[in-house]
Coordinates of C-alpha atoms and ligand atoms in Angstrom, one line a residue:
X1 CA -12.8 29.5 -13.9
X2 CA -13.7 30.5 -10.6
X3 CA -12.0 33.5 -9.1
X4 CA -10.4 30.9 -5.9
X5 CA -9.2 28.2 -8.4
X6 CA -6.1 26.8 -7.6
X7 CA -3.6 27.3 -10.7
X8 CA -0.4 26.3 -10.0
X9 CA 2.6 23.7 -10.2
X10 CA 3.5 20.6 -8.4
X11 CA 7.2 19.2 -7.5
X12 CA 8.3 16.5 -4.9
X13 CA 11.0 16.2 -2.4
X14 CA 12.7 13.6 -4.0
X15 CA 12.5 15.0 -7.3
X16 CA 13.9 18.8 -6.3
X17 CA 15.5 19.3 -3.0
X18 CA 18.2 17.1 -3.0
X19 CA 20.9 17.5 0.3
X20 CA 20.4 14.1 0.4
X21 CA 22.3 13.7 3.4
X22 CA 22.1 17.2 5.0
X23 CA 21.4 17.0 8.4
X24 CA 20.1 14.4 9.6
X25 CA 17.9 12.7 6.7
X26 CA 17.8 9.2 6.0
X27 CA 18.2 7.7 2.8
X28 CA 14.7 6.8 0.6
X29 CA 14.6 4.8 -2.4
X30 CA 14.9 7.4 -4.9
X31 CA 18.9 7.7 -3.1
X32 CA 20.1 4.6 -4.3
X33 CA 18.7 4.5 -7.9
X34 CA 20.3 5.4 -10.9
X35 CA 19.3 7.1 -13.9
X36 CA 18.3 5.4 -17.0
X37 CA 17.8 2.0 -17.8
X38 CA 18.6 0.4 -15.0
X39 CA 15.9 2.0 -13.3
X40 CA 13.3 -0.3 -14.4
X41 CA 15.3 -3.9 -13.3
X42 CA 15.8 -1.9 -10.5
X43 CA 12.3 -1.5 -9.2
X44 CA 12.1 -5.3 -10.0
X45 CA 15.4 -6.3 -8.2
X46 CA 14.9 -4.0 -5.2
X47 CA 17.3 -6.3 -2.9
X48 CA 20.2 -6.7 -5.8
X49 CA 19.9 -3.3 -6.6
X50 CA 21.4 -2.4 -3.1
X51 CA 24.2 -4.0 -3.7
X52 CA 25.2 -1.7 -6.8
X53 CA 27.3 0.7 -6.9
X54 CA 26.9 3.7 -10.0
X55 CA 28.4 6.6 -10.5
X56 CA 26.1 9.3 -10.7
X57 CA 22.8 9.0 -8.5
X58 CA 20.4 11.8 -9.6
X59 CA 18.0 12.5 -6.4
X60 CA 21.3 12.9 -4.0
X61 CA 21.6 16.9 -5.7
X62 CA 18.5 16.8 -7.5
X63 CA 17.6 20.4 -8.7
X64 CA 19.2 21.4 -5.3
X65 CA 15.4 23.2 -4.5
X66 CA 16.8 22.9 -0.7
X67 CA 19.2 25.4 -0.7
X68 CA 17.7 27.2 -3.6
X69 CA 13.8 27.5 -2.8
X70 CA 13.9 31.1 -2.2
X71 CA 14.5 31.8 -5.8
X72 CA 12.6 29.5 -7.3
X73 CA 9.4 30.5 -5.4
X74 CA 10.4 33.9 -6.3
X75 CA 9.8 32.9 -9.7
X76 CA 7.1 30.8 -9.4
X77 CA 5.6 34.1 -7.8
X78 CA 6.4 36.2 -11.2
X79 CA 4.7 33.0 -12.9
X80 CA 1.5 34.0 -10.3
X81 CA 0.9 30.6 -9.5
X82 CA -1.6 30.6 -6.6
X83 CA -0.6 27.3 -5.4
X84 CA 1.9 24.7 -5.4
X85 CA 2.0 21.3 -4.5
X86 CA 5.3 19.7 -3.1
X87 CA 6.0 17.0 -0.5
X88 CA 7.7 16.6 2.8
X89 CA 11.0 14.0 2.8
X90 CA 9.7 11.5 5.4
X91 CA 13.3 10.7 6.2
X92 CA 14.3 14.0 6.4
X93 CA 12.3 14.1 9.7
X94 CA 12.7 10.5 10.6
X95 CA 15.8 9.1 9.2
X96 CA 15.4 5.4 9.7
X97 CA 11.2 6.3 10.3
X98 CA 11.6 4.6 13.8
X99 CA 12.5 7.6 15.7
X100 CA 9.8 8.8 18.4
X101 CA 10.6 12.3 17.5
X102 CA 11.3 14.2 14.5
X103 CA 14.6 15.9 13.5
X104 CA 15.1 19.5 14.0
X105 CA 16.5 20.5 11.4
X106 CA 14.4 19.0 8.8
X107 CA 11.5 20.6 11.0
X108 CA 12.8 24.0 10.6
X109 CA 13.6 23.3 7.0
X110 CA 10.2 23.3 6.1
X111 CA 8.6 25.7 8.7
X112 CA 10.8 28.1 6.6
X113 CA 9.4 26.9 3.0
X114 CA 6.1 26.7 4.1
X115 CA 6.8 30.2 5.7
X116 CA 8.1 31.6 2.4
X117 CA 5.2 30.4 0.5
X118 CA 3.1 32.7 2.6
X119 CA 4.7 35.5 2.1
X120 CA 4.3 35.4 -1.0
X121 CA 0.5 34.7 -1.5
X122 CA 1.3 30.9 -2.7
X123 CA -1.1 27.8 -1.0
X124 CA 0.5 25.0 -0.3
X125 CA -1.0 21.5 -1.2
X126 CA 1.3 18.8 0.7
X127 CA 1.9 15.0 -0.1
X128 CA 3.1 13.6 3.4
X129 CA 4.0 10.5 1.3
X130 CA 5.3 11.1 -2.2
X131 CA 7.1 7.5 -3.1
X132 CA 9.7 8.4 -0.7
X133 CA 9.3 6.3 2.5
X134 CA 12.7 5.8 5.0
X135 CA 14.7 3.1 3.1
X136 CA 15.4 1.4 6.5
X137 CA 11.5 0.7 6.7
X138 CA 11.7 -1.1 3.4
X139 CA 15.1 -2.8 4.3
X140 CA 14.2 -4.0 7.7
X141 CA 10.1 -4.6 7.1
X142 CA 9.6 -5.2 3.7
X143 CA 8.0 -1.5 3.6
X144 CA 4.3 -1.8 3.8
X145 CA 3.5 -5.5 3.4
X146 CA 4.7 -5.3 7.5
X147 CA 1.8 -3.3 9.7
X148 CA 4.5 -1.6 11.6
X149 CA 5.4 0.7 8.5
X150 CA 1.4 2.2 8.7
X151 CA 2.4 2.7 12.2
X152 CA 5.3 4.4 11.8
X153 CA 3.9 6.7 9.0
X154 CA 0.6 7.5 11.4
X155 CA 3.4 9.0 14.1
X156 CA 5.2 10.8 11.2
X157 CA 2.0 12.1 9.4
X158 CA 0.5 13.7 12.9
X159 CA 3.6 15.2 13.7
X160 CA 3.5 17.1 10.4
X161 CA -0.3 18.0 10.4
X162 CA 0.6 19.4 14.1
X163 CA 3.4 21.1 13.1
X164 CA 2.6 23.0 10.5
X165 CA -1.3 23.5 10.9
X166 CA -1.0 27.1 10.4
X167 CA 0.5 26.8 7.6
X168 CA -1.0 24.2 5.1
X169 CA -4.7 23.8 4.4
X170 CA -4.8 20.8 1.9
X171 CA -2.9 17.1 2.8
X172 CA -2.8 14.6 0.2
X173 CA -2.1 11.2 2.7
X174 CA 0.0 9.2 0.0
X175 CA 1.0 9.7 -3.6
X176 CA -0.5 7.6 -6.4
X177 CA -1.9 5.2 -4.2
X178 CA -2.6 3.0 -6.7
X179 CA 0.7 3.0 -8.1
X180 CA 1.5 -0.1 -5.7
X181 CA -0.1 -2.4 -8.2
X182 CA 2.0 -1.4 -10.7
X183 CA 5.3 -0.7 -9.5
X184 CA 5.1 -2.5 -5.8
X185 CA 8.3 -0.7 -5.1
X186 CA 8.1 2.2 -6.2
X187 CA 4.5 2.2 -3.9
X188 CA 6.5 1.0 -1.1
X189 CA 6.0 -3.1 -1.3
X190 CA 9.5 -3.9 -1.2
X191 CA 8.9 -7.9 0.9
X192 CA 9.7 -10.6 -1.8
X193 CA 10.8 -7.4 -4.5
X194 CA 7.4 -6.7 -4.6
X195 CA 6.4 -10.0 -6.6
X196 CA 4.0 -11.4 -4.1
X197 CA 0.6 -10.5 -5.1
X198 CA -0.9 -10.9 -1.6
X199 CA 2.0 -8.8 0.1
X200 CA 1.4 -6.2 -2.4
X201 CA -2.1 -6.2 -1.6
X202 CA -1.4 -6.1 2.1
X203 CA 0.4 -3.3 2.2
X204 CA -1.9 -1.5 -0.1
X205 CA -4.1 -2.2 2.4
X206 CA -2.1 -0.9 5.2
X207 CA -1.7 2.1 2.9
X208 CA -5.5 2.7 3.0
X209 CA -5.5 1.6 6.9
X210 CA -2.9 4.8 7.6
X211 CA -4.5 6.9 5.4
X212 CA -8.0 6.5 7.0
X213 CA -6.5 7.5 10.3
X214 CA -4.3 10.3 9.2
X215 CA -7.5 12.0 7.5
X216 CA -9.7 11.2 10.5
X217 CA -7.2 12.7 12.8
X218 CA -7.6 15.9 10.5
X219 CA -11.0 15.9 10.7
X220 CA -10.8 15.4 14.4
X221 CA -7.9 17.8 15.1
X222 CA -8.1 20.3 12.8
X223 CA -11.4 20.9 11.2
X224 CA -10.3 23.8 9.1
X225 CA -7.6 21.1 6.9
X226 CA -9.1 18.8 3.9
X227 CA -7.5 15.8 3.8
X228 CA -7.7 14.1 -0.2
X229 CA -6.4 10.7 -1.5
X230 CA -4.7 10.4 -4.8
X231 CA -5.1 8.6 -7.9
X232 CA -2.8 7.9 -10.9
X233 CA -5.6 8.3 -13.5
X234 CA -5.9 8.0 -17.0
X235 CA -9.5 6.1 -18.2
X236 CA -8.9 2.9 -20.1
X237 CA -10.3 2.4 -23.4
X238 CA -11.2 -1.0 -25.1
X239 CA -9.6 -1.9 -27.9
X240 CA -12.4 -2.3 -30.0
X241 CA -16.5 -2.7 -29.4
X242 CA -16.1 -6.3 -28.7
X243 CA -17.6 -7.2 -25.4
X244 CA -15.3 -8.7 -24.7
X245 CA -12.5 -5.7 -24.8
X246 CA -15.1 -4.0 -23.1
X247 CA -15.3 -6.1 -20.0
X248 CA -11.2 -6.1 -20.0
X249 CA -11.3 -2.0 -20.1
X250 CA -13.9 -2.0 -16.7
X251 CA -12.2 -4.9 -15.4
X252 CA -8.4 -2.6 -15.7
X253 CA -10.5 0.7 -14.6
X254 CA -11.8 -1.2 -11.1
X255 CA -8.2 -2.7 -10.3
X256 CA -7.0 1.2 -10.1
X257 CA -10.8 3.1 -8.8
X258 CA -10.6 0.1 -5.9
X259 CA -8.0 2.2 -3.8
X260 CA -10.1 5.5 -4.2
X261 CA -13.4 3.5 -3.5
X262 CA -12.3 3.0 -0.2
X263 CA -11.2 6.2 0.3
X264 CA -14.3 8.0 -0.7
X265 CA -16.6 5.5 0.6
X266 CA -15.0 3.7 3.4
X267 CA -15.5 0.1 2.4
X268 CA -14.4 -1.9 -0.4
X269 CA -16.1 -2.7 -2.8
X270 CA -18.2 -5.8 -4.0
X271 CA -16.1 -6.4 -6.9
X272 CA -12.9 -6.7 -5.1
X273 CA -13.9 -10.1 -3.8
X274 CA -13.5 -11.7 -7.2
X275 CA -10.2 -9.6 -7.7
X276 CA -9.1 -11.5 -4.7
X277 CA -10.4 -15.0 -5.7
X278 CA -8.7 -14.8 -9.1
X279 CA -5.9 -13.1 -7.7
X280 CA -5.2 -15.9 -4.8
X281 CA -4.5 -12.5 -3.0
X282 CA -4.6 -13.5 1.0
X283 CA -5.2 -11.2 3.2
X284 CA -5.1 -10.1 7.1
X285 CA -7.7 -7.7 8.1
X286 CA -7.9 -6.7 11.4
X287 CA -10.6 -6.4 13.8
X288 CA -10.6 -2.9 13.7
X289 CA -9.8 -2.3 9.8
X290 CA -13.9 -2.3 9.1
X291 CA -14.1 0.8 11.5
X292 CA -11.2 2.7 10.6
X293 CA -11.9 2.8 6.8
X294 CA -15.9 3.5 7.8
X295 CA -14.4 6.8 9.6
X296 CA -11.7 8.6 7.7
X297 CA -13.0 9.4 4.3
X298 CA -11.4 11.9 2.4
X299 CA -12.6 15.5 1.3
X300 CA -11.6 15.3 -2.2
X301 CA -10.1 12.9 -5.1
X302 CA -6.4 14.5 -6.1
X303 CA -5.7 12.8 -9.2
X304 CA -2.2 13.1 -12.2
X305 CA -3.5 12.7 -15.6
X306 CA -0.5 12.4 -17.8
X307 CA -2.6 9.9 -20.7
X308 CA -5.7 7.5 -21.4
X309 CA -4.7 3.4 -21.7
X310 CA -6.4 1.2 -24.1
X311 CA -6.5 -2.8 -23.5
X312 CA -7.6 -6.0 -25.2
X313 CA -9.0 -9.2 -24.1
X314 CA -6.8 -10.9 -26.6
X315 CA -3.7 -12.1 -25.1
X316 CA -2.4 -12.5 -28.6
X317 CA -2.5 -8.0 -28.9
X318 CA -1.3 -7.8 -25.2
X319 CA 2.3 -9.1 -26.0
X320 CA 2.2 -6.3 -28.1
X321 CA 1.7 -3.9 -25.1
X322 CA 4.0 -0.7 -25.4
X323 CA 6.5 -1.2 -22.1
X324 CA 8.6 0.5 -20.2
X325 CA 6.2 2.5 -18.2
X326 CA 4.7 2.4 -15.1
X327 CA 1.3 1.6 -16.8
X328 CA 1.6 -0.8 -20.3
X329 CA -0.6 0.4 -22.9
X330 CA -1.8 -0.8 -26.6
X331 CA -1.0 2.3 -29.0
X332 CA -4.7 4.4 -30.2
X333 CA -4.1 4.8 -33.9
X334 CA -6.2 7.8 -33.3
X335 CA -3.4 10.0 -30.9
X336 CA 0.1 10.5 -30.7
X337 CA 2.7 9.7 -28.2
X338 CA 5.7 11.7 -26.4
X339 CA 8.7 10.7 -26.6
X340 CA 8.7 8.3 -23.8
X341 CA 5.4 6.1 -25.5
X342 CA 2.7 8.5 -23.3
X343 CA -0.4 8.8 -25.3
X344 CA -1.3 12.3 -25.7
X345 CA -5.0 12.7 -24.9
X346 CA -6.5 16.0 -24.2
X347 CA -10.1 14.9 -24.3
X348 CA -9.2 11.8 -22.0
X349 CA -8.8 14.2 -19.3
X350 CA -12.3 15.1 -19.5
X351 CA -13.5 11.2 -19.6
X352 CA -11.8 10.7 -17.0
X353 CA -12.6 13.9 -14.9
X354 CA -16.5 13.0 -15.9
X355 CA -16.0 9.4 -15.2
X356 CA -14.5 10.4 -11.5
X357 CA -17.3 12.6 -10.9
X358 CA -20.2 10.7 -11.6
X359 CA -18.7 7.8 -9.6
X360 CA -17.7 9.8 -6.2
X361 CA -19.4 13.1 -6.4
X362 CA -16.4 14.7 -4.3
X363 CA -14.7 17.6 -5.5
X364 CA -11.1 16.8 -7.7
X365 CA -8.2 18.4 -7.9
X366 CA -5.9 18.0 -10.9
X367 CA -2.5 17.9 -9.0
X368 CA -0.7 16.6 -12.0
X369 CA -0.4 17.3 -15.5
X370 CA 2.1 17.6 -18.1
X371 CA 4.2 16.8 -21.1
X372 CA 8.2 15.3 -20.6
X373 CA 10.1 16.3 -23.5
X374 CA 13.4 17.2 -24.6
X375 CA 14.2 20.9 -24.6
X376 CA 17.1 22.0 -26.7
X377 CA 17.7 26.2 -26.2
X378 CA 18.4 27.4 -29.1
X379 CA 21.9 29.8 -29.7
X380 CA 20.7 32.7 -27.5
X381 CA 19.8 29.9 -24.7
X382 CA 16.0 30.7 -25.5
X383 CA 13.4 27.7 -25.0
X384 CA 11.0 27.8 -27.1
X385 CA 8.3 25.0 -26.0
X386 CA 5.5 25.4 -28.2
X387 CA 5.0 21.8 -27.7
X388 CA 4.3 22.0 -24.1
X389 CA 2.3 25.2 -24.4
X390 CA -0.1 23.1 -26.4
X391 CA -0.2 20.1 -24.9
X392 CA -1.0 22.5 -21.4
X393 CA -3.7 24.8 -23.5
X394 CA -5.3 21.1 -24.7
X395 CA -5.9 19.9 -21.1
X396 CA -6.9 23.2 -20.0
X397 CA -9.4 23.5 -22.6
X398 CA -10.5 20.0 -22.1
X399 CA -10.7 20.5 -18.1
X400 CA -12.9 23.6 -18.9
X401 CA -15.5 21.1 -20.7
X402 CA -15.3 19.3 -17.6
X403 CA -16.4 22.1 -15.4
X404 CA -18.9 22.6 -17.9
X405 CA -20.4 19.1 -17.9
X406 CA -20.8 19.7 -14.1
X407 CA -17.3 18.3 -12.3
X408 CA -16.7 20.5 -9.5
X409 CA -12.8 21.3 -9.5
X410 CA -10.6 22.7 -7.0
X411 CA -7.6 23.2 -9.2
X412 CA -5.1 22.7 -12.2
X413 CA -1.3 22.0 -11.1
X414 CA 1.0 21.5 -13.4
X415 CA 3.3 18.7 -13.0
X416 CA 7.0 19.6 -12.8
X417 CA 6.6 23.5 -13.1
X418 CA 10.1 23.7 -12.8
X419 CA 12.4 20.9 -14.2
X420 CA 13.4 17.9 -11.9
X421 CA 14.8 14.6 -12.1
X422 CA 12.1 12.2 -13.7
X423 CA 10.6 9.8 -10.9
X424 CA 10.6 6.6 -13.3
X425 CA 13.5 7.2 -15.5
X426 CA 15.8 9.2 -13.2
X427 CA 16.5 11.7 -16.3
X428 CA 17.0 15.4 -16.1
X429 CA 16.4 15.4 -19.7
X430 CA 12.8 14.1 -19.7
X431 CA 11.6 17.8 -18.8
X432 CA 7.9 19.1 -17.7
X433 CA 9.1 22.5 -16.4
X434 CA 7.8 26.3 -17.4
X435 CA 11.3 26.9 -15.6
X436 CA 14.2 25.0 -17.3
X437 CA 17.2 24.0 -15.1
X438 CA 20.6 23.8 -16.5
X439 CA 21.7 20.2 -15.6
X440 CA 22.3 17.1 -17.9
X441 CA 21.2 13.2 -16.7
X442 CA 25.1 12.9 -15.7
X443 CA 24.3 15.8 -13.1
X444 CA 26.2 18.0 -15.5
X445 CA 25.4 21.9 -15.4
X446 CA 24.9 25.1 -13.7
X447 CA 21.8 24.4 -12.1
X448 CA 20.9 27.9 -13.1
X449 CA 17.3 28.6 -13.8
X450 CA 15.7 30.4 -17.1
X451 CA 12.6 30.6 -17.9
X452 CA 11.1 28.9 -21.1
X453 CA 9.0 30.6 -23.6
X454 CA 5.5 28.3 -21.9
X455 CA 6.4 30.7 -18.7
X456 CA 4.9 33.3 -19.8
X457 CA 2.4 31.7 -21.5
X458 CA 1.1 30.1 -18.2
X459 CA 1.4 33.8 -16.7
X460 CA -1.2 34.9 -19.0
X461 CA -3.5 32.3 -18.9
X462 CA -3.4 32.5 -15.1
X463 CA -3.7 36.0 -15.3
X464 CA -6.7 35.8 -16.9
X465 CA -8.2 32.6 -15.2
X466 CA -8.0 30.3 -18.0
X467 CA -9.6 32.8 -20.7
X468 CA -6.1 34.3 -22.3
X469 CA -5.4 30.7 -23.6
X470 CA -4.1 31.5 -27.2
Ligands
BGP1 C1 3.9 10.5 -11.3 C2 4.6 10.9 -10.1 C3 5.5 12.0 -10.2 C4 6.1 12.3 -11.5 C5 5.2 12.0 -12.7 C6 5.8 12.0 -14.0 O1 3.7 9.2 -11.4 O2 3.7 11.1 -9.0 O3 6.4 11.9 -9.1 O4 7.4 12.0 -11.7 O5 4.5 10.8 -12.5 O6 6.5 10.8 -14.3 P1 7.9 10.7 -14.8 O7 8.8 11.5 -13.8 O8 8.3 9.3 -14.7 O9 8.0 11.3 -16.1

């Protein structure tokens, strides 16, 4: 790989830093969901689920990365990660997200992280949005269904691309973008618990509205930033040959590119007005929308690739979808799957890569990859993760075809570089990290941090820009 390719590891504030109430911040929703489970009816009963009470609510200590970021970038250094990719707590700044002004503290807070990844040689790629927006917003709004939440995140967003412009080069505007379709919640559609098509639509497109503006503003304000959107990617196969399976695979493909064809190209597309006849989605554009898409296109396509999806047009196969996921899948006799039913797919990454390139010609930026498993050390504590050293060397290997077919790529980041608390099942024990973290999914442990065997794998292969891979 290229001498400037960014290797390196990506976390998110709700995941890690925990001091959920520290200072001033506000609650999000990750606060007041539990771990297991529940999780899933609780995406889907967003308004009952406030009413619970559990005992243990995993994002309110997290991995603790707030008070203990200083150490773990001190190991992430020894790693020699060039670059990492974390996110900034909206609510931390703006509890309730209706405040003019931000809070102090949480200002300072990550002035000093953002200070203590340059001393130490480390870029920092920032989500201003990572699935965490103020909970008051989606309590009192309906999240992004209501305009007035884009709003609110434009005055939060230029605050932190003022605030710390000498710090961070690369802005991703809002995590997963297309995760709203999936798990409207979790995206931030909380009006009718996310089970009106039309409001989920709307606020997706409020999502793209904010987004447009936020990177215009950057291109504006600070011509030096790059401002990229991100996709939850993963191509989707047809079943079989049938033509049929084949039009279902494009048709599943276009519901997900649709967010990052208006990002890249600043219009949507043809298709999407059949998506919206068949749909019945309804939806309120305003006079201005055309425009503002038109001007703030992004610099690059950030994209996770965790697994490839295969689909069927035959309703009969789709009750046989595997569940439980943010995206339902058919199992592919040909691969295997975690633990948690992902399909393990090496080569998909470089489909997909291929398939993202030909289609927006942008550079792209792997910002998340990885494999959740269990770790067990073994009686000297010692991790030994050959599982996730090969999964990692797969994708690597299949990224490098990538380049080779012609994708221009800005960097690999490894999901989860150090262990955190899983964003769909709450679990500590659904691990992606080179670093493990001593805590159980009762919040259990030390929260000391060891390095797994894959550590210094990943040292090496950094090291040696993607050559030393065995
Ligand atoms: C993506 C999210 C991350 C992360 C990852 C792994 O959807 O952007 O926040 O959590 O998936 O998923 P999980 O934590 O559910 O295993």
């Amino acid at each position: 790989m290229e001498k400037n390719f960014l290797w390196g590891g990506a976390i998110a504030a709700n995941q890690t830093e925990g001091a959920y109430q520290e200072g001033n911040k506000g609650l999000c929703l990750a606060d007041v969901l539990p771990a297991g489970e529940k999780r899933f009816w609780a995406y889907d009963h967003f308004e009952e689920n406030l009413k619970e009470h559990y005992a243990y609510y995993p994002s309110h200590k997290a991995i603790d990365f707030y008070h203990r970021y200083k150490e773990d970038i001190a190991l992430l250094k020894e790693m020699g990660i060039r670059c990492l990719r974390t996110s900034i707590s909206w609510p931390r700044l703006f509890p309730t997200g209706e405040e003019e002004k931000p809070d102090e503290e949480g200002m300072e807070y990550y002035r000093r992280l953002f200070q203590e990844l340059e001393e130490n040689h480390i870029v920092p790629v920032v989500t201003i949005n990572h699935f965490d927006t103020p909970l008051y917003l989606l309590e009192k709004y309906g999240g992004w269904a209501d305009r007035r939440t884009a709003g609110h995140y434009c005055r939060y967003a230029k605050t932190v691309v003022d605030a710390f412009a000498g710090y961070v080069k690369y802005w991703i505007t809002i995590n997963e973008i297309n995760m709203i379709v999936h798990v409207p919640v979790l995206g931030g559609c909380t009006a009718k618990n996310g089970k009106d098509v039309s409001a989920v639509y709307q606020a997706a497109h409020h999502q793209l509205i904010a987004s447009a503006e936020i990177t215009k503003y950057i291109h504006k304000n600070h011509p030096d930033m790059q401002a990229g959107c991100m996709l939850a990617a993963g191509s989707i196969y047809p079943n079989t040959c049938s033509p049929a399976d084949v039009m279902e695979a494009q048709k599943k493909n276009r519901e997900n590119y649709l967010f990052i064809d208006v990002q890249v190209k600043g219009r949507y597309p043809a298709y999407f007005e059949r998506i919206k006849k068949e749909k019945d989605i309804r939806l309120s554009i305003g006079e201005q929308d055309e425009k503002i898409l038109k001007e703030g296109t992004v610099d690059f396509v950030s994209l996770s690739y965790y697994s490839s999806r295969v689909v069927s047009a035959d309703p009969e196969l789709n009750r046989q979808l595997l569940r439980g996921n943010a995206f339902s899948t058919l199992p592919n006799p040909y691969l295997k799957q975690s633990k948690w039913g992902w399909i393990i797919d090496a080569d998909g990454l470089r489909i997909t890569l291929n398939d993202l390139y030909d289609r927006y010609e942008k550079p792209l930026f792997i910002v998340e990859n990885g494999l959740g498993a269990v770790d067990t050390p073994d009686e000297n504590g010692e991790i030994a993760d050959d599982y996730r050293i090969e999964y990692t060397k797969a994708h690597i290997r299949a990224m490098q075809e990538a380049v080779r077919d012609g994708v221009e790529l800005m960097g690999y980041l490894s999901w989860g570089i150090i262990d955190l608390v899983s964003s769909s099942t709450g679990q500590m024990s659904k691990r992606y990290g080179f670093i493990y973290v001593d805590q159980d999914d009762e919040g259990n442990g030390t929260l000391e941090r060891k390095k797994k065997k894959s550590f210094g794998w990943y040292q090496r292969v950094i090291a040696s820009d993607g050559e030393q891979l065995d």
